[in-house]
Coordinates of C-alpha atoms in Angstrom, one line a residue:
Chain A
X1 CA 21.3 16.9 -31.4
X2 CA 19.5 15.3 -28.5
X3 CA 19.2 11.7 -27.2
X4 CA 16.5 10.2 -25.0
X5 CA 17.8 7.0 -23.4
X6 CA 15.6 4.6 -21.6
X7 CA 17.5 1.8 -19.7
X8 CA 16.0 -1.1 -17.9
X9 CA 12.9 0.8 -17.0
X10 CA 10.6 -0.9 -14.6
X11 CA 7.3 0.7 -13.6
X12 CA 4.4 -0.4 -11.4
X13 CA 1.0 1.0 -10.5
X14 CA -0.1 0.9 -6.9
X15 CA -3.5 -0.6 -6.5
X16 CA -5.6 -1.6 -3.4
X17 CA -4.3 -5.1 -3.9
X18 CA -0.7 -4.0 -4.0
X19 CA 1.6 -3.0 -6.7
X20 CA 1.2 -4.3 -10.2
X21 CA 4.3 -4.5 -12.4
X22 CA 3.6 -3.1 -15.9
X23 CA 7.0 -2.4 -17.4
X24 CA 9.6 -5.0 -16.9
X25 CA 12.9 -3.6 -18.2
X26 CA 12.5 -1.4 -21.2
X27 CA 15.5 -0.3 -23.3
X28 CA 15.2 2.3 -26.0
X29 CA 17.3 5.1 -27.5
X30 CA 15.7 7.9 -29.5
X31 CA 17.8 10.5 -31.1
X32 CA 16.9 13.8 -32.8
X33 CA 15.5 13.3 -36.3
X34 CA 14.7 9.6 -35.7
X35 CA 11.2 8.2 -35.7
X36 CA 10.6 5.1 -33.6
X37 CA 7.4 3.2 -33.8
X38 CA 6.4 1.2 -30.7
X39 CA 3.7 -1.3 -31.7
X40 CA 2.0 -3.8 -29.5
X41 CA -1.3 -5.3 -28.4
X42 CA -3.6 -3.6 -26.0
X43 CA -2.4 -3.9 -22.4
X44 CA 1.2 -4.4 -23.3
X45 CA 2.3 -1.3 -21.4
X46 CA 2.8 1.1 -24.3
X47 CA 0.8 3.9 -22.8
X48 CA 2.4 3.3 -19.4
X49 CA 5.8 3.9 -21.0
X50 CA 4.6 7.2 -22.5
X51 CA 3.1 8.5 -19.2
X52 CA 6.0 7.3 -17.1
X53 CA 8.5 9.3 -19.3
X54 CA 6.2 12.4 -18.9
X55 CA 6.0 11.9 -15.1
X56 CA 2.4 11.0 -14.5
X57 CA 1.9 10.6 -10.7
X58 CA 0.0 7.4 -11.1
X59 CA 3.1 5.4 -12.1
X60 CA 5.9 4.4 -9.7
X61 CA 9.3 3.8 -11.2
X62 CA 10.8 0.8 -9.5
X63 CA 14.0 0.4 -11.6
X64 CA 16.0 1.6 -14.5
X65 CA 16.7 5.1 -15.8
X66 CA 15.5 7.7 -18.3
X67 CA 17.9 10.4 -19.4
X68 CA 17.8 13.2 -21.9
X69 CA 21.3 14.2 -23.1
X70 CA 22.6 12.5 -20.0
X71 CA 20.4 14.4 -17.6
X72 CA 18.2 12.3 -15.2
X73 CA 14.6 12.8 -16.4
X74 CA 13.1 10.8 -13.6
X75 CA 14.3 13.3 -11.0
X76 CA 12.5 16.1 -12.8
X77 CA 9.0 17.5 -12.0
X78 CA 6.4 17.1 -14.8
X79 CA 6.8 20.7 -16.0
X80 CA 10.6 20.4 -15.9
X81 CA 10.5 17.5 -18.3
X82 CA 8.6 19.6 -20.7
X83 CA 11.1 22.4 -20.3
X84 CA 13.9 20.0 -20.9
X85 CA 12.3 19.3 -24.3
X86 CA 9.9 16.3 -23.9
X87 CA 6.4 16.4 -25.1
X88 CA 3.6 13.8 -24.8
X89 CA 0.7 13.9 -27.2
X90 CA -2.0 12.2 -25.2
X91 CA -4.5 9.6 -26.3
X92 CA -7.1 11.2 -24.0
X93 CA -6.4 14.9 -23.6
X94 CA -7.9 16.3 -20.5
X95 CA -10.7 19.0 -20.4
X96 CA -9.9 22.2 -18.5
X97 CA -13.1 24.1 -18.0
X98 CA -13.0 27.8 -18.2
X99 CA -9.5 27.9 -19.7
X100 CA -9.4 29.0 -23.3
X101 CA -7.1 27.4 -25.9
X102 CA -5.5 30.7 -26.6
X103 CA -4.8 31.4 -22.9
X104 CA -3.5 27.9 -22.4
X105 CA -1.2 28.0 -25.4
X106 CA 0.3 31.3 -24.5
X107 CA 0.8 30.3 -20.9
X108 CA 2.6 27.1 -22.1
X109 CA 4.7 29.0 -24.6
X110 CA 5.6 31.5 -21.9
X111 CA 6.7 28.8 -19.5
X112 CA 8.7 26.9 -22.1
X113 CA 10.4 29.9 -23.7
X114 CA 11.1 31.7 -20.4
X115 CA 9.3 34.8 -21.6
X116 CA 6.0 35.8 -23.0
X117 CA 6.0 35.6 -26.7
X118 CA 5.5 39.0 -28.4
X119 CA 1.8 39.3 -29.0
X120 CA 2.0 40.2 -32.7
X121 CA 4.2 37.4 -33.8
X122 CA 2.5 35.0 -31.4
X123 CA -1.0 35.6 -32.9
X124 CA 0.5 34.9 -36.3
X125 CA 2.2 31.7 -35.1
X126 CA -1.0 30.4 -33.7
X127 CA -3.0 31.3 -36.7
X128 CA -0.5 29.5 -39.0
X129 CA -0.5 26.4 -36.8
X130 CA -4.3 26.3 -36.8
X131 CA -4.5 26.9 -40.6
X132 CA -2.0 24.1 -41.2
X133 CA -4.2 21.7 -39.3
X134 CA -7.4 22.9 -40.9
X135 CA -8.8 24.2 -37.7
X136 CA -11.5 26.9 -37.5
X137 CA -10.2 30.2 -36.0
X138 CA -13.0 30.1 -33.4
X139 CA -11.2 27.1 -31.9
X140 CA -8.8 29.3 -29.9
X141 CA -11.7 30.8 -27.9
X142 CA -13.1 27.4 -26.8
X143 CA -12.1 25.9 -23.5
X144 CA -9.2 23.4 -23.6
X145 CA -10.5 20.0 -24.9
X146 CA -14.0 20.8 -23.6
X147 CA -16.6 19.4 -26.0
X148 CA -13.9 18.7 -28.6
X149 CA -14.5 15.8 -31.0
X150 CA -11.9 13.0 -31.0
X151 CA -10.4 14.5 -34.1
X152 CA -10.3 18.0 -32.7
X153 CA -8.5 16.8 -29.6
X154 CA -5.8 15.2 -31.7
X155 CA -5.4 18.3 -33.9
X156 CA -5.1 20.4 -30.7
X157 CA -2.3 18.1 -29.4
X158 CA -0.4 18.3 -32.7
X159 CA -0.9 22.0 -32.9
X160 CA 0.9 22.2 -29.5
X161 CA 3.6 20.0 -30.9
X162 CA 4.2 22.6 -33.7
X163 CA 4.0 25.6 -31.4
X164 CA 6.0 24.3 -28.4
X165 CA 8.8 22.7 -30.5
X166 CA 10.0 19.9 -28.2
X167 CA 13.2 18.0 -28.8
X168 CA 11.6 14.6 -28.4
X169 CA 7.8 13.9 -28.9
X170 CA 6.0 10.9 -27.6
X171 CA 2.8 10.3 -29.5
X172 CA 0.4 8.0 -27.6
X173 CA -2.0 6.4 -30.1
X174 CA -2.5 9.7 -31.9
X175 CA -4.1 7.8 -34.7
X176 CA -6.9 6.3 -32.6
X177 CA -10.4 7.7 -33.4
X178 CA -9.3 9.6 -36.6
X179 CA -10.9 9.2 -40.0
X180 CA -8.6 9.0 -43.0
X181 CA -8.6 12.7 -43.7
X182 CA -7.9 13.7 -40.1
X183 CA -5.2 11.1 -39.9
X184 CA -3.5 12.6 -42.9
X185 CA -3.7 16.2 -41.6
X186 CA -2.5 15.2 -38.2
X187 CA 0.4 13.1 -39.6
X188 CA 1.5 16.0 -41.8
X189 CA 1.6 18.1 -38.7
X190 CA 3.9 15.7 -37.0
X191 CA 6.1 15.5 -40.1
X192 CA 6.3 19.3 -40.3
X193 CA 7.3 19.6 -36.7
X194 CA 9.9 16.9 -37.1
X195 CA 11.4 18.6 -40.2
X196 CA 11.3 22.1 -38.6
X197 CA 13.0 21.1 -35.3
X198 CA 14.9 17.9 -36.1
X199 CA 12.6 16.4 -33.6
X200 CA 12.9 12.8 -32.4
X201 CA 9.6 10.9 -32.4
X202 CA 8.4 8.0 -30.3
X203 CA 5.2 6.9 -32.0
X204 CA 3.0 4.5 -30.0
X205 CA 0.4 2.7 -32.0
X206 CA -1.7 -0.4 -32.2
X207 CA -2.2 -0.2 -36.0
X208 CA 0.1 0.2 -38.9
X209 CA -2.0 2.6 -40.9
X210 CA -0.4 5.7 -39.4
X211 CA 2.9 4.4 -40.6
X212 CA 1.9 5.1 -44.2
X213 CA 2.0 8.8 -43.3
X214 CA 4.7 8.9 -40.7
X215 CA 7.6 6.7 -41.8
X216 CA 9.4 5.0 -39.0
X217 CA 13.2 4.5 -39.0
X218 CA 12.8 1.8 -36.4
X219 CA 10.0 -0.5 -35.2
X220 CA 9.9 -2.0 -31.8
X221 CA 7.4 -4.7 -30.8
X222 CA 6.1 -4.3 -27.3
X223 CA 4.6 -7.2 -25.3
X224 CA 4.2 -7.9 -21.6
X225 CA 6.0 -4.7 -20.6
X226 CA 9.1 -5.0 -22.6
X227 CA 10.5 -4.7 -26.1
X228 CA 10.4 -8.2 -27.6
X229 CA 11.5 -7.6 -31.2
X230 CA 13.2 -4.7 -33.1
X231 CA 13.8 -4.0 -36.7
X232 CA 13.3 -1.5 -39.5
X233 CA 10.1 -0.5 -41.3
X234 CA 9.7 -4.0 -42.7
X235 CA 8.8 -5.3 -39.3
X236 CA 5.6 -3.2 -39.4
X237 CA 4.7 -5.0 -42.7
X238 CA 5.2 -8.3 -41.0
X239 CA 2.9 -7.2 -38.1
X240 CA 0.3 -6.0 -40.6
X241 CA 0.2 -9.5 -42.1
X242 CA 0.6 -11.7 -39.0
X243 CA -0.6 -9.6 -36.1
X244 CA 0.7 -9.8 -32.5
X245 CA -0.3 -13.5 -31.9
X246 CA 3.2 -14.8 -31.8
X247 CA 4.3 -12.3 -29.1
X248 CA 1.4 -12.6 -26.8
X249 CA 1.6 -15.0 -23.9
X250 CA 5.4 -15.0 -23.9
Chain B
X1 CA -28.6 48.1 23.1
X2 CA -31.6 48.4 20.8
X3 CA -34.9 49.1 22.6
X4 CA -36.6 46.7 20.2
X5 CA -34.3 43.8 20.8
X6 CA -36.6 42.0 23.1
X7 CA -39.3 41.8 20.4
X8 CA -37.3 39.3 18.5
X9 CA -36.4 35.7 19.3
X10 CA -32.7 35.5 19.5
X11 CA -31.4 32.5 17.6
X12 CA -29.6 29.9 19.8
X13 CA -27.8 28.1 16.9
X14 CA -30.0 25.0 17.1
X15 CA -32.4 26.4 14.6
X16 CA -32.2 24.9 11.1
X17 CA -31.6 28.4 9.7
X18 CA -28.7 29.1 12.1
X19 CA -27.1 25.8 12.7
X20 CA -24.1 26.5 10.5
X21 CA -23.6 30.1 11.6
X22 CA -21.1 30.9 14.3
X23 CA -23.4 33.3 16.3
X24 CA -20.6 34.6 18.4
X25 CA -19.0 36.2 15.3
X26 CA -22.1 38.1 14.2
X27 CA -21.1 41.1 16.2
X28 CA -24.5 41.2 17.9
X29 CA -26.5 41.6 14.7
X30 CA -28.7 38.7 15.7
X31 CA -29.4 39.5 19.3
X32 CA -29.7 43.2 19.2
X33 CA -26.5 43.9 21.1
X34 CA -24.8 45.7 18.2
X35 CA -24.6 49.5 18.5
X36 CA -26.3 50.8 15.4
X37 CA -26.3 54.4 14.4
X38 CA -28.8 55.6 11.9
X39 CA -26.3 55.5 9.1
X40 CA -27.2 55.6 5.5
X41 CA -24.0 54.7 3.7
X42 CA -25.3 53.4 0.4
X43 CA -24.7 55.8 -2.5
X44 CA -25.2 55.8 -6.2
X45 CA -21.8 56.1 -7.9
X46 CA -23.1 56.4 -11.4
X47 CA -24.0 59.7 -13.0
X48 CA -27.6 60.7 -13.1
X49 CA -29.5 59.0 -16.0
X50 CA -32.9 59.7 -17.5
X51 CA -35.4 57.2 -16.0
X52 CA -33.2 56.3 -13.0
X53 CA -33.7 57.9 -9.5
X54 CA -31.9 57.2 -6.3
X55 CA -33.6 58.7 -3.2
X56 CA -34.1 58.1 0.5
X57 CA -37.7 57.5 1.4
X58 CA -39.3 57.4 4.8
X59 CA -40.3 53.9 5.8
X60 CA -43.9 55.1 6.2
X61 CA -43.9 55.5 2.4
X62 CA -42.0 52.4 1.6
X63 CA -43.0 49.5 3.8
X64 CA -41.4 46.1 3.1
X65 CA -43.0 44.2 0.2
X66 CA -42.2 40.8 1.7
X67 CA -42.0 39.0 5.0
X68 CA -38.8 37.5 6.3
X69 CA -38.4 35.1 9.2
X70 CA -34.8 36.1 9.6
X71 CA -34.3 38.0 12.8
X72 CA -31.7 40.3 11.4
X73 CA -34.0 41.2 8.5
X74 CA -36.9 41.7 10.9
X75 CA -34.7 44.1 12.9
X76 CA -33.9 46.1 9.8
X77 CA -37.6 46.3 9.0
X78 CA -38.4 47.5 12.5
X79 CA -35.6 49.9 13.0
X80 CA -34.5 51.5 9.8
X81 CA -36.2 54.9 9.3
X82 CA -35.2 55.6 5.7
X83 CA -35.1 53.3 2.8
X84 CA -32.6 53.8 0.0
X85 CA -34.7 53.5 -3.1
X86 CA -33.3 53.0 -6.6
X87 CA -36.0 53.2 -9.1
X88 CA -36.0 52.6 -12.8
X89 CA -39.1 54.1 -14.5
X90 CA -41.3 52.0 -16.8
X91 CA -40.4 51.4 -20.4
X92 CA -36.7 52.3 -20.0
X93 CA -33.7 50.6 -21.5
X94 CA -30.8 51.6 -19.3
X95 CA -27.7 50.4 -21.1
X96 CA -25.0 51.6 -18.7
X97 CA -24.8 49.6 -15.4
X98 CA -26.0 51.5 -12.4
X99 CA -23.4 51.3 -9.6
X100 CA -24.3 51.4 -5.9
X101 CA -21.6 51.3 -3.3
X102 CA -20.8 51.2 0.3
X103 CA -17.4 52.1 1.5
X104 CA -17.1 51.8 5.2
X105 CA -14.1 52.8 7.2
X106 CA -13.5 51.6 10.7
X107 CA -15.8 50.3 13.5
X108 CA -18.2 53.3 13.2
X109 CA -19.5 51.5 10.2
X110 CA -22.2 49.5 12.2
X111 CA -25.4 49.8 10.2
X112 CA -28.8 48.4 9.6
X113 CA -30.1 49.1 6.2
X114 CA -33.0 48.8 3.9
X115 CA -32.7 49.1 0.1
X116 CA -35.4 48.9 -2.5
X117 CA -34.7 48.4 -6.2
X118 CA -37.7 48.9 -8.4
X119 CA -37.6 48.1 -12.1
X120 CA -40.7 49.4 -14.0
X121 CA -42.7 47.4 -16.5
X122 CA -40.8 46.5 -19.7
X123 CA -37.6 48.2 -18.4
X124 CA -34.1 46.7 -18.6
X125 CA -31.2 47.5 -16.3
X126 CA -28.1 46.3 -14.7
X127 CA -27.3 47.2 -11.1
X128 CA -23.9 46.6 -9.5
X129 CA -23.8 46.8 -5.7
X130 CA -20.2 47.0 -4.3
X131 CA -19.3 46.4 -0.7
X132 CA -15.9 47.1 0.6
X133 CA -14.1 48.4 3.6
X134 CA -14.8 47.4 7.2
X135 CA -18.3 47.2 8.5
X136 CA -20.9 45.4 10.5
X137 CA -23.9 45.5 8.3
X138 CA -27.4 44.0 8.6
X139 CA -29.2 44.7 5.3
X140 CA -32.4 43.9 3.5
X141 CA -32.4 44.5 -0.3
X142 CA -35.8 44.1 -1.9
X143 CA -35.8 44.0 -5.6
X144 CA -39.2 44.3 -7.4
X145 CA -39.4 43.5 -11.1
X146 CA -42.6 44.7 -12.7
X147 CA -44.1 42.7 -15.6
X148 CA -41.9 42.3 -18.7
X149 CA -38.8 43.9 -17.1
X150 CA -35.4 42.5 -16.7
X151 CA -32.6 43.1 -14.2
X152 CA -29.1 41.9 -13.8
X153 CA -28.1 42.4 -10.2
X154 CA -24.4 42.0 -9.4
X155 CA -23.5 42.2 -5.7
X156 CA -19.8 42.2 -4.7
X157 CA -18.7 41.4 -1.2
X158 CA -15.1 42.5 -1.2
X159 CA -15.0 43.4 2.5
X160 CA -11.8 43.7 4.5
X161 CA -10.9 41.0 6.9
X162 CA -13.0 42.0 10.0
X163 CA -16.3 42.8 8.4
X164 CA -19.6 41.1 9.3
X165 CA -22.4 41.2 6.7
X166 CA -25.8 39.6 7.0
X167 CA -28.2 40.4 4.2
X168 CA -31.2 39.3 2.3
X169 CA -31.4 39.9 -1.5
X170 CA -35.1 39.3 -2.1
X171 CA -36.3 39.5 -5.7
X172 CA -40.0 39.6 -6.5
X173 CA -40.2 38.7 -10.1
X174 CA -43.3 39.8 -12.0
X175 CA -45.1 38.2 -15.0
X176 CA -42.7 37.6 -17.9
X177 CA -39.9 39.4 -16.0
X178 CA -36.3 38.1 -16.0
X179 CA -34.0 38.4 -13.0
X180 CA -30.4 37.4 -13.0
X181 CA -28.1 37.8 -10.0
X182 CA -24.4 37.4 -9.7
X183 CA -23.3 37.2 -6.1
X184 CA -19.6 37.4 -5.3
X185 CA -18.2 36.9 -1.8
X186 CA -14.5 37.1 -1.5
X187 CA -13.9 39.2 1.6
X188 CA -15.0 39.6 5.2
X189 CA -14.9 37.7 8.5
X190 CA -18.5 36.5 8.3
X191 CA -20.8 37.0 5.4
X192 CA -24.3 35.5 5.5
X193 CA -26.4 36.2 2.4
X194 CA -30.0 35.1 1.7
X195 CA -30.5 35.3 -2.0
X196 CA -34.2 34.7 -2.2
X197 CA -36.8 34.8 -5.0
X198 CA -40.5 34.8 -5.2
X199 CA -42.4 34.7 -8.5
X200 CA -45.3 37.1 -8.8
X201 CA -46.6 36.1 -12.2
X202 CA -46.4 33.3 -14.8
X203 CA -43.6 33.3 -17.3
X204 CA -41.2 34.8 -14.8
X205 CA -37.6 33.5 -14.7
X206 CA -34.7 33.9 -12.3
X207 CA -31.0 32.9 -12.6
X208 CA -29.0 33.0 -9.4
X209 CA -25.3 32.8 -10.0
X210 CA -22.6 33.1 -7.4
X211 CA -19.0 32.5 -6.4
X212 CA -17.2 32.6 -3.1
X213 CA -13.7 32.0 -2.0
X214 CA -13.0 31.5 1.7
X215 CA -9.6 31.4 3.2
X216 CA -8.4 30.7 6.8
X217 CA -11.0 31.7 9.4
X218 CA -13.6 33.1 7.0
X219 CA -17.2 32.0 7.2
X220 CA -19.2 32.6 4.0
X221 CA -22.8 31.4 3.9
X222 CA -25.3 31.6 1.1
X223 CA -28.8 30.4 1.7
X224 CA -30.8 30.4 -1.5
X225 CA -34.5 30.1 -1.4
X226 CA -36.6 30.1 -4.6
X227 CA -40.4 30.1 -4.1
X228 CA -42.3 28.8 -7.2
X229 CA -45.9 29.9 -6.4
X230 CA -47.1 30.6 -9.9
X231 CA -47.3 28.6 -13.1
X232 CA -44.7 28.4 -15.8
X233 CA -41.8 30.1 -14.0
X234 CA -38.2 29.0 -14.5
X235 CA -35.3 29.1 -12.1
X236 CA -31.6 28.3 -12.4
X237 CA -29.1 28.3 -9.5
X238 CA -25.3 27.9 -10.0
X239 CA -22.9 28.7 -7.2
X240 CA -19.3 27.8 -7.2
X241 CA -16.9 28.1 -4.3
X242 CA -13.3 27.5 -3.4
X243 CA -11.9 27.0 0.1
X244 CA -8.4 27.1 1.4
X245 CA -6.8 27.3 4.8
X246 CA -7.6 26.3 8.3
X247 CA -11.2 26.9 9.5
X248 CA -12.3 28.3 6.1
X249 CA -15.9 27.4 6.1
X250 CA -18.6 27.9 3.5
X251 CA -22.2 27.0 3.6
X252 CA -24.5 26.7 0.6
X253 CA -28.2 26.0 1.1
X254 CA -30.4 25.7 -2.0
X255 CA -34.0 25.5 -1.1
X256 CA -36.5 25.3 -4.0
X257 CA -40.1 25.2 -3.1
X258 CA -42.6 24.3 -5.8
X259 CA -46.2 25.0 -4.6
X260 CA -49.3 23.2 -5.9
X261 CA -50.2 26.2 -8.1
X262 CA -46.8 26.2 -9.8
X263 CA -47.5 23.9 -12.7
X264 CA -45.0 24.0 -15.6
X265 CA -42.1 24.9 -13.2
X266 CA -38.7 24.4 -14.6
X267 CA -35.9 24.5 -12.0
X268 CA -32.3 23.3 -11.6
X269 CA -29.8 24.1 -9.0
X270 CA -26.1 23.4 -8.8
X271 CA -23.3 23.9 -6.2
X272 CA -19.7 23.0 -6.8
X273 CA -17.0 23.4 -4.2
X274 CA -13.2 23.1 -4.7
X275 CA -11.3 22.2 -1.5
X276 CA -7.8 23.5 -1.9
X277 CA -6.4 22.5 1.4
X278 CA -7.0 20.5 4.5
X279 CA -8.7 22.1 7.4
X280 CA -11.4 23.8 5.3
X281 CA -15.0 22.7 5.3
X282 CA -17.8 23.2 2.7
X283 CA -21.4 22.4 3.6
X284 CA -23.7 22.1 0.7
X285 CA -27.3 21.2 1.1
X286 CA -29.8 21.3 -1.8
X287 CA -33.4 20.9 -0.9
X288 CA -36.3 20.4 -3.2
X289 CA -39.9 20.4 -2.0
X290 CA -42.5 19.7 -4.6
X291 CA -46.3 19.9 -4.3
X292 CA -47.3 19.3 -7.9
X293 CA -46.2 16.7 -10.4
X294 CA -47.2 18.8 -13.4
X295 CA -43.8 20.3 -13.9
X296 CA -41.2 20.5 -16.7
X297 CA -38.3 19.7 -14.6
X298 CA -36.7 19.9 -11.1
X299 CA -33.3 18.8 -10.2
X300 CA -30.2 19.6 -8.3
X301 CA -26.6 18.6 -8.0
X302 CA -23.9 19.3 -5.4
X303 CA -20.2 18.3 -5.6
X304 CA -17.2 19.0 -3.4
X305 CA -13.8 17.9 -4.6
X306 CA -10.1 18.6 -4.7
X307 CA -7.9 19.6 -7.6
X308 CA -8.2 17.2 -10.5
X309 CA -4.7 15.6 -10.8
X310 CA -5.3 14.8 -14.5
X311 CA -5.9 18.5 -15.2
X312 CA -2.8 19.5 -13.4
X313 CA -0.8 16.8 -15.1
X314 CA -2.0 17.9 -18.5
X315 CA -1.0 21.6 -17.9
X316 CA 2.3 20.7 -16.3
X317 CA 3.2 18.4 -19.1
X318 CA 3.2 21.5 -21.3
X319 CA 5.8 23.2 -19.1
X320 CA 3.4 25.1 -16.8
X321 CA 4.6 25.0 -13.2
X322 CA 2.4 23.6 -10.5
X323 CA 1.4 27.0 -9.0
X324 CA 0.6 28.4 -12.3
X325 CA -1.4 25.3 -13.3
X326 CA -3.4 25.5 -10.1
X327 CA -4.0 29.2 -10.8
X328 CA -5.3 28.4 -14.3
X329 CA -7.6 25.7 -13.0
X330 CA -9.1 27.9 -10.3
X331 CA -9.5 30.9 -12.6
X332 CA -11.2 28.5 -15.1
X333 CA -13.4 27.1 -12.4
X334 CA -14.8 30.6 -11.6
X335 CA -14.7 31.9 -15.2
X336 CA -18.1 30.5 -16.1
X337 CA -19.8 32.7 -13.4
X338 CA -17.5 35.7 -13.6
X339 CA -18.0 35.9 -17.3
X340 CA -21.6 36.9 -16.6
X341 CA -20.4 40.2 -15.1
X342 CA -20.0 42.1 -18.3
X343 CA -17.5 44.5 -16.9
X344 CA -13.9 43.8 -17.7
X345 CA -12.5 46.0 -14.9
X346 CA -14.6 44.1 -12.3
X347 CA -13.8 40.7 -13.9
X348 CA -10.1 41.4 -13.8
X349 CA -10.2 42.7 -10.3
X350 CA -12.0 39.6 -9.1
X351 CA -9.6 37.3 -10.9
X352 CA -6.6 39.0 -9.3
X353 CA -8.4 38.8 -6.0
X354 CA -8.8 35.1 -6.6
X355 CA -5.1 34.9 -7.4
X356 CA -4.3 36.6 -4.1
X357 CA -6.5 34.3 -2.2
X358 CA -4.7 31.3 -3.7
X359 CA -1.3 32.9 -2.8
X360 CA -2.5 33.4 0.7
X361 CA -3.5 29.7 0.8
X362 CA 0.1 28.9 -0.1
X363 CA -0.5 27.7 -3.6

């Protein structure tokens, strides 16, 4: 049982014109087995929240705290956060030329498990994860994210989720750019990983359609860098109907 | 002191061809002051194969096929008595790579050398030339591809730290012949290579690939020259380099010359440099000279940059520590070129050398 606690989180980005405040005091608690949807209009700071928790160097934490089971996440290096059990499925996964998917996955698994996985069982694990996400076996010989379609990038992110078995996963607009079939396949992958590892999920999305496949326990509306309304799944239905108009400009 | 030294104009360092080179570190190769014994250190390391011969031939019987304006190459042409000649007979398919090697030990390794590689018509071969140990070497390698032949020429500069190596790899590519070179420079104090190509018949093509990794104090210079003098020839150049440490210096010059007769030319050259620390310097100068507009394409690109923070973040966000992430990115950067050396042992040796260079650089 793990708990990710975000308290009063304030984040800025440093620009040539000085710092710009993006998150203005975010409070959230995500426990194992729970799925939290964060919904909000573009530019509300949803992705900044995701990247700040993962430790992207572009963002400067100016206040508040993030802890995982009481341990200060913000003091950890990026790789240490992953080792502690956090995972960020990125909206725009980065191309790594010359590094094959299989080499990348094995290096990551070795880092996270503390020892190289046994080759025989590892090959099986990867094969199973790829099958489950309807990915061609040749995929593992390609370079990480290089020339991947939008759908392939997202499948690759979710494949990592299944293989690397984090405690808490943050999914940043995993639904964007997916057609209906890919959305279903990717969502099933998230649900499998959640069921297998009692994973906590922080699902960041602009649209409600992914919530048909990944059922949230809690919905948080995000606007202007903070959570402005919270509720159960019914809140998503309200957003579907009325949009974000009432939250914008507050 | 060579008796012939006065015949050559010693470079001053102001010449375009020498302005990047620290002349005082050439061990006297450029001004004739180096003591050169008549050494012939190049050997064929592969077993004898039908259609392949490796012999030493008097220079009277094997005069240079090409002119060079480089003073070190001119000295080699003037002073070397015997030419090492690797010959592949016409119509041969040599499937096993032919390995040539020099393994110098100690300062007695000062040498001027001429090498000729001849590939007969319609023959296909791979030649791997390995340089290691400690030496001062001025060298001219002339590679002649007869019509319809193909050659992959891999040259490895894995010299120890004090070595000085100045060489020309000059390919004369015949009609419908295909030349591919993979040039690797990862060791030595000063290495200055002139990978040059001239096309001798239409339909010829050349692909020049290279990697280099310079660490503190090393000067690695690659001066490519591709001379398109015949119609419908194709050339591709792709060199990638990494630099780390104080006074690490690399120079890449990419001269492509498209003469009036060279209609239908298709050429592209690329140089990418990865700066891994402060204090290192990469010079990269592509040049394109075009005398005809009737060509398929001619272009070049040159980039020099640091680690991509987004790549490192992505890898680290999967639990991979910073050092390991950098190692992956650098290996990946070079993989595209090293993958062309179809020899797993050499590939793995080069990759671990790259890891070592990174470690030396403090990553």
